Amino acid sequence: MKLKHRATLSILALAVVSSVGSIGLACLQLKPQRAAVDVVINTGIVAELNGVHDALKDIPPSMRNGVLARHGVGSGQALDDSLEAQRSHLAQAEQARAQELQSAGKRSALLLVLTLFNACASALAAIWLYESYRAPHRRSTP
């Protein structure tokens, strides 16, 4: 086997391996992104608690306990503590989402590189195989 044929087969083998890797990366890209759900839920909770907290400032002190009781909070201090805890959960969820997006971006970049390599390797190997097929036929033609 000629060196050119070995090189062609080696490039095709690398293209097959990178294709399998691309399929694996594509599967990872399609997995559900769980951190987004936590961000949405915690954002809603923090927004509601912020609304109650802001509304308490405008409500007369005699009515505050009734408003707090309707929202399942015993006192203004408990509301503040709950709001701080939810803000902390939201910050953690946002950080997890940022890490999830960063890793998805890296996988996308790698997937793009593997796809470009596959396209170039397949085209190059096809050209070389065609040339090796046509070479004996050109010599035999008068």
PDB file of C-alpha atoms in Angstrom:
ATOM      1  CA  MET A   1       0.000   0.000   0.000  1.00  0.00           C
ATOM      2  CA  LYS A   2       1.347   3.393  -0.966  1.00  0.00           C
ATOM      3  CA  LEU A   3       2.072   6.098   1.569  1.00  0.00           C
ATOM      4  CA  LYS A   4      -0.650   8.256   0.020  1.00  0.00           C
ATOM      5  CA  HIS A   5      -3.213   5.488   0.536  1.00  0.00           C
ATOM      6  CA  ARG A   6      -2.148   5.025   4.143  1.00  0.00           C
ATOM      7  CA  ALA A   7      -2.443   8.753   4.743  1.00  0.00           C
ATOM      8  CA  THR A   8      -5.906   8.761   3.192  1.00  0.00           C
ATOM      9  CA  LEU A   9      -7.064   5.866   5.334  1.00  0.00           C
ATOM     10  CA  SER A  10      -5.554   7.473   8.436  1.00  0.00           C
ATOM     11  CA  ILE A  11      -7.405  10.711   7.766  1.00  0.00           C
ATOM     12  CA  LEU A  12     -10.641   8.792   7.214  1.00  0.00           C
ATOM     13  CA  ALA A  13     -10.093   6.897  10.476  1.00  0.00           C
ATOM     14  CA  LEU A  14      -9.554  10.186  12.314  1.00  0.00           C
ATOM     15  CA  ALA A  15     -12.720  11.549  10.712  1.00  0.00           C
ATOM     16  CA  VAL A  16     -14.670   8.526  11.949  1.00  0.00           C
ATOM     17  CA  VAL A  17     -13.313   8.946  15.480  1.00  0.00           C
ATOM     18  CA  SER A  18     -14.108  12.656  15.503  1.00  0.00           C
ATOM     19  CA  SER A  19     -17.588  11.900  14.143  1.00  0.00           C
ATOM     20  CA  VAL A  20     -18.240   9.603  17.083  1.00  0.00           C
ATOM     21  CA  GLY A  21     -16.960  12.329  19.401  1.00  0.00           C
ATOM     22  CA  SER A  22     -19.231  14.844  17.690  1.00  0.00           C
ATOM     23  CA  ILE A  23     -22.227  12.606  18.253  1.00  0.00           C
ATOM     24  CA  GLY A  24     -21.361  12.326  21.944  1.00  0.00           C
ATOM     25  CA  LEU A  25     -20.960  16.086  22.265  1.00  0.00           C
ATOM     26  CA  ALA A  26     -24.224  16.683  20.433  1.00  0.00           C
ATOM     27  CA  CYS A  27     -25.974  14.392  22.920  1.00  0.00           C
ATOM     28  CA  LEU A  28     -24.491  16.381  25.799  1.00  0.00           C
ATOM     29  CA  GLN A  29     -25.708  19.610  24.208  1.00  0.00           C
ATOM     30  CA  LEU A  30     -29.265  18.263  24.096  1.00  0.00           C
ATOM     31  CA  LYS A  31     -29.488  17.336  27.774  1.00  0.00           C
ATOM     32  CA  PRO A  32     -31.934  19.372  29.873  1.00  0.00           C
ATOM     33  CA  GLN A  33     -30.513  22.446  31.514  1.00  0.00           C
ATOM     34  CA  ARG A  34     -31.641  22.177  35.113  1.00  0.00           C
ATOM     35  CA  ALA A  35     -30.090  25.387  36.427  1.00  0.00           C
ATOM     36  CA  ALA A  36     -32.436  27.495  34.304  1.00  0.00           C
ATOM     37  CA  VAL A  37     -35.442  26.103  36.170  1.00  0.00           C
ATOM     38  CA  ASP A  38     -33.951  27.043  39.540  1.00  0.00           C
ATOM     39  CA  VAL A  39     -33.216  30.569  38.333  1.00  0.00           C
ATOM     40  CA  VAL A  40     -36.782  31.058  37.095  1.00  0.00           C
ATOM     41  CA  ILE A  41     -38.350  29.671  40.277  1.00  0.00           C
ATOM     42  CA  ASN A  42     -36.095  31.616  42.626  1.00  0.00           C
ATOM     43  CA  THR A  43     -36.592  34.801  40.611  1.00  0.00           C
ATOM     44  CA  GLY A  44     -40.357  34.471  41.012  1.00  0.00           C
ATOM     45  CA  ILE A  45     -40.077  33.868  44.751  1.00  0.00           C
ATOM     46  CA  VAL A  46     -37.691  36.792  45.278  1.00  0.00           C
ATOM     47  CA  ALA A  47     -39.926  39.060  43.188  1.00  0.00           C
ATOM     48  CA  GLU A  48     -42.982  38.151  45.281  1.00  0.00           C
ATOM     49  CA  LEU A  49     -41.136  38.626  48.560  1.00  0.00           C
ATOM     50  CA  ASN A  50     -39.735  41.958  47.337  1.00  0.00           C
ATOM     51  CA  GLY A  51     -43.254  43.037  46.438  1.00  0.00           C
ATOM     52  CA  VAL A  52     -44.582  42.127  49.877  1.00  0.00           C
ATOM     53  CA  HIS A  53     -41.606  43.805  51.530  1.00  0.00           C
ATOM     54  CA  ASP A  54     -42.126  47.008  49.547  1.00  0.00           C
ATOM     55  CA  ALA A  55     -45.872  46.939  50.104  1.00  0.00           C
ATOM     56  CA  LEU A  56     -45.402  46.661  53.876  1.00  0.00           C
ATOM     57  CA  LYS A  57     -43.750  50.070  53.878  1.00  0.00           C
ATOM     58  CA  ASP A  58     -46.954  51.665  52.596  1.00  0.00           C
ATOM     59  CA  ILE A  59     -49.398  49.702  54.769  1.00  0.00           C
ATOM     60  CA  PRO A  60     -50.385  51.065  58.176  1.00  0.00           C
ATOM     61  CA  PRO A  61     -48.781  49.136  61.056  1.00  0.00           C
ATOM     62  CA  SER A  62     -52.133  47.829  62.251  1.00  0.00           C
ATOM     63  CA  MET A  63     -52.728  45.979  58.944  1.00  0.00           C
ATOM     64  CA  ARG A  64     -49.200  44.590  58.489  1.00  0.00           C
ATOM     65  CA  ASN A  65     -49.758  41.436  60.526  1.00  0.00           C
ATOM     66  CA  GLY A  66     -52.753  40.475  58.390  1.00  0.00           C
ATOM     67  CA  VAL A  67     -50.767  40.937  55.157  1.00  0.00           C
ATOM     68  CA  LEU A  68     -47.854  38.952  56.563  1.00  0.00           C
ATOM     69  CA  ALA A  69     -50.189  36.167  57.680  1.00  0.00           C
ATOM     70  CA  ARG A  70     -51.728  35.916  54.181  1.00  0.00           C
ATOM     71  CA  HIS A  71     -48.247  35.356  52.749  1.00  0.00           C
ATOM     72  CA  GLY A  72     -47.340  32.770  55.385  1.00  0.00           C
ATOM     73  CA  VAL A  73     -44.873  34.951  57.289  1.00  0.00           C
ATOM     74  CA  GLY A  74     -45.069  35.561  61.038  1.00  0.00           C
ATOM     75  CA  SER A  75     -43.298  38.918  61.311  1.00  0.00           C
ATOM     76  CA  GLY A  76     -41.425  41.578  59.399  1.00  0.00           C
ATOM     77  CA  GLN A  77     -38.111  40.130  60.598  1.00  0.00           C
ATOM     78  CA  ALA A  78     -39.102  36.678  59.357  1.00  0.00           C
ATOM     79  CA  LEU A  79     -39.946  38.239  55.980  1.00  0.00           C
ATOM     80  CA  ASP A  80     -36.532  39.933  55.843  1.00  0.00           C
ATOM     81  CA  ASP A  81     -34.796  36.677  56.780  1.00  0.00           C
ATOM     82  CA  SER A  82     -36.788  34.758  54.165  1.00  0.00           C
ATOM     83  CA  LEU A  83     -36.011  37.391  51.539  1.00  0.00           C
ATOM     84  CA  GLU A  84     -32.276  37.211  52.258  1.00  0.00           C
ATOM     85  CA  ALA A  85     -32.342  33.411  52.143  1.00  0.00           C
ATOM     86  CA  GLN A  86     -34.169  33.444  48.794  1.00  0.00           C
ATOM     87  CA  ARG A  87     -31.742  36.021  47.404  1.00  0.00           C
ATOM     88  CA  SER A  88     -28.903  33.717  48.431  1.00  0.00           C
ATOM     89  CA  HIS A  89     -30.590  30.764  46.689  1.00  0.00           C
ATOM     90  CA  LEU A  90     -31.111  32.922  43.601  1.00  0.00           C
ATOM     91  CA  ALA A  91     -27.437  33.940  43.551  1.00  0.00           C
ATOM     92  CA  GLN A  92     -26.396  30.287  43.794  1.00  0.00           C
ATOM     93  CA  ALA A  93     -28.806  29.301  41.016  1.00  0.00           C
ATOM     94  CA  GLU A  94     -27.528  32.128  38.804  1.00  0.00           C
ATOM     95  CA  GLN A  95     -23.950  31.030  39.388  1.00  0.00           C
ATOM     96  CA  ALA A  96     -24.823  27.420  38.523  1.00  0.00           C
ATOM     97  CA  ARG A  97     -26.592  28.634  35.374  1.00  0.00           C
ATOM     98  CA  ALA A  98     -23.564  30.712  34.370  1.00  0.00           C
ATOM     99  CA  GLN A  99     -21.307  27.670  34.771  1.00  0.00           C
ATOM    100  CA  GLU A 100     -23.760  25.561  32.795  1.00  0.00           C
ATOM    101  CA  LEU A 101     -23.804  28.120  29.973  1.00  0.00           C
ATOM    102  CA  GLN A 102     -20.020  28.377  29.989  1.00  0.00           C
ATOM    103  CA  SER A 103     -19.554  24.624  29.685  1.00  0.00           C
ATOM    104  CA  ALA A 104     -22.211  24.482  26.944  1.00  0.00           C
ATOM    105  CA  GLY A 105     -20.319  27.202  25.072  1.00  0.00           C
ATOM    106  CA  LYS A 106     -17.077  25.257  25.311  1.00  0.00           C
ATOM    107  CA  ARG A 107     -18.789  22.103  24.078  1.00  0.00           C
ATOM    108  CA  SER A 108     -20.323  24.060  21.191  1.00  0.00           C
ATOM    109  CA  ALA A 109     -16.935  25.409  20.172  1.00  0.00           C
ATOM    110  CA  LEU A 110     -15.401  21.932  20.304  1.00  0.00           C
ATOM    111  CA  LEU A 111     -18.331  20.527  18.351  1.00  0.00           C
ATOM    112  CA  LEU A 112     -17.826  23.182  15.685  1.00  0.00           C
ATOM    113  CA  VAL A 113     -14.109  22.385  15.428  1.00  0.00           C
ATOM    114  CA  LEU A 114     -14.811  18.650  15.154  1.00  0.00           C
ATOM    115  CA  THR A 115     -17.448  19.268  12.493  1.00  0.00           C
ATOM    116  CA  LEU A 116     -15.086  21.420  10.434  1.00  0.00           C
ATOM    117  CA  PHE A 117     -12.362  18.793  10.763  1.00  0.00           C
ATOM    118  CA  ASN A 118     -14.784  16.092   9.638  1.00  0.00           C
ATOM    119  CA  ALA A 119     -15.809  18.104   6.593  1.00  0.00           C
ATOM    120  CA  CYS A 120     -12.214  18.879   5.591  1.00  0.00           C
ATOM    121  CA  ALA A 121     -10.983  15.345   6.256  1.00  0.00           C
ATOM    122  CA  SER A 122     -13.825  13.783   4.314  1.00  0.00           C
ATOM    123  CA  ALA A 123     -13.324  16.117   1.362  1.00  0.00           C
ATOM    124  CA  LEU A 124      -9.558  15.582   1.339  1.00  0.00           C
ATOM    125  CA  ALA A 125      -9.921  11.822   1.623  1.00  0.00           C
ATOM    126  CA  ALA A 126     -12.519  11.756  -1.153  1.00  0.00           C
ATOM    127  CA  ILE A 127     -10.187  13.714  -3.445  1.00  0.00           C
ATOM    128  CA  TRP A 128      -7.253  11.419  -2.675  1.00  0.00           C
ATOM    129  CA  LEU A 129      -9.314   8.291  -3.179  1.00  0.00           C
ATOM    130  CA  TYR A 130     -10.646   9.620  -6.461  1.00  0.00           C
ATOM    131  CA  GLU A 131      -7.113  10.453  -7.614  1.00  0.00           C
ATOM    132  CA  SER A 132      -5.854   7.003  -6.644  1.00  0.00           C
ATOM    133  CA  TYR A 133      -8.772   5.424  -8.495  1.00  0.00           C
ATOM    134  CA  ARG A 134      -8.252   7.540 -11.601  1.00  0.00           C
ATOM    135  CA  ALA A 135      -4.439   7.105 -11.736  1.00  0.00           C
ATOM    136  CA  PRO A 136      -4.420   3.534 -13.134  1.00  0.00           C
ATOM    137  CA  HIS A 137      -7.202   4.394 -15.576  1.00  0.00           C
ATOM    138  CA  ARG A 138      -5.283   7.393 -16.926  1.00  0.00           C
ATOM    139  CA  ARG A 139      -2.213   5.291 -17.615  1.00  0.00           C
ATOM    140  CA  SER A 140      -4.146   2.631 -19.486  1.00  0.00           C
ATOM    141  CA  THR A 141      -5.904   5.172 -21.680  1.00  0.00           C
ATOM    142  CA  PRO A 142      -4.077   5.628 -25.068  1.00  0.00           C
TER     143      PRO A 142
END
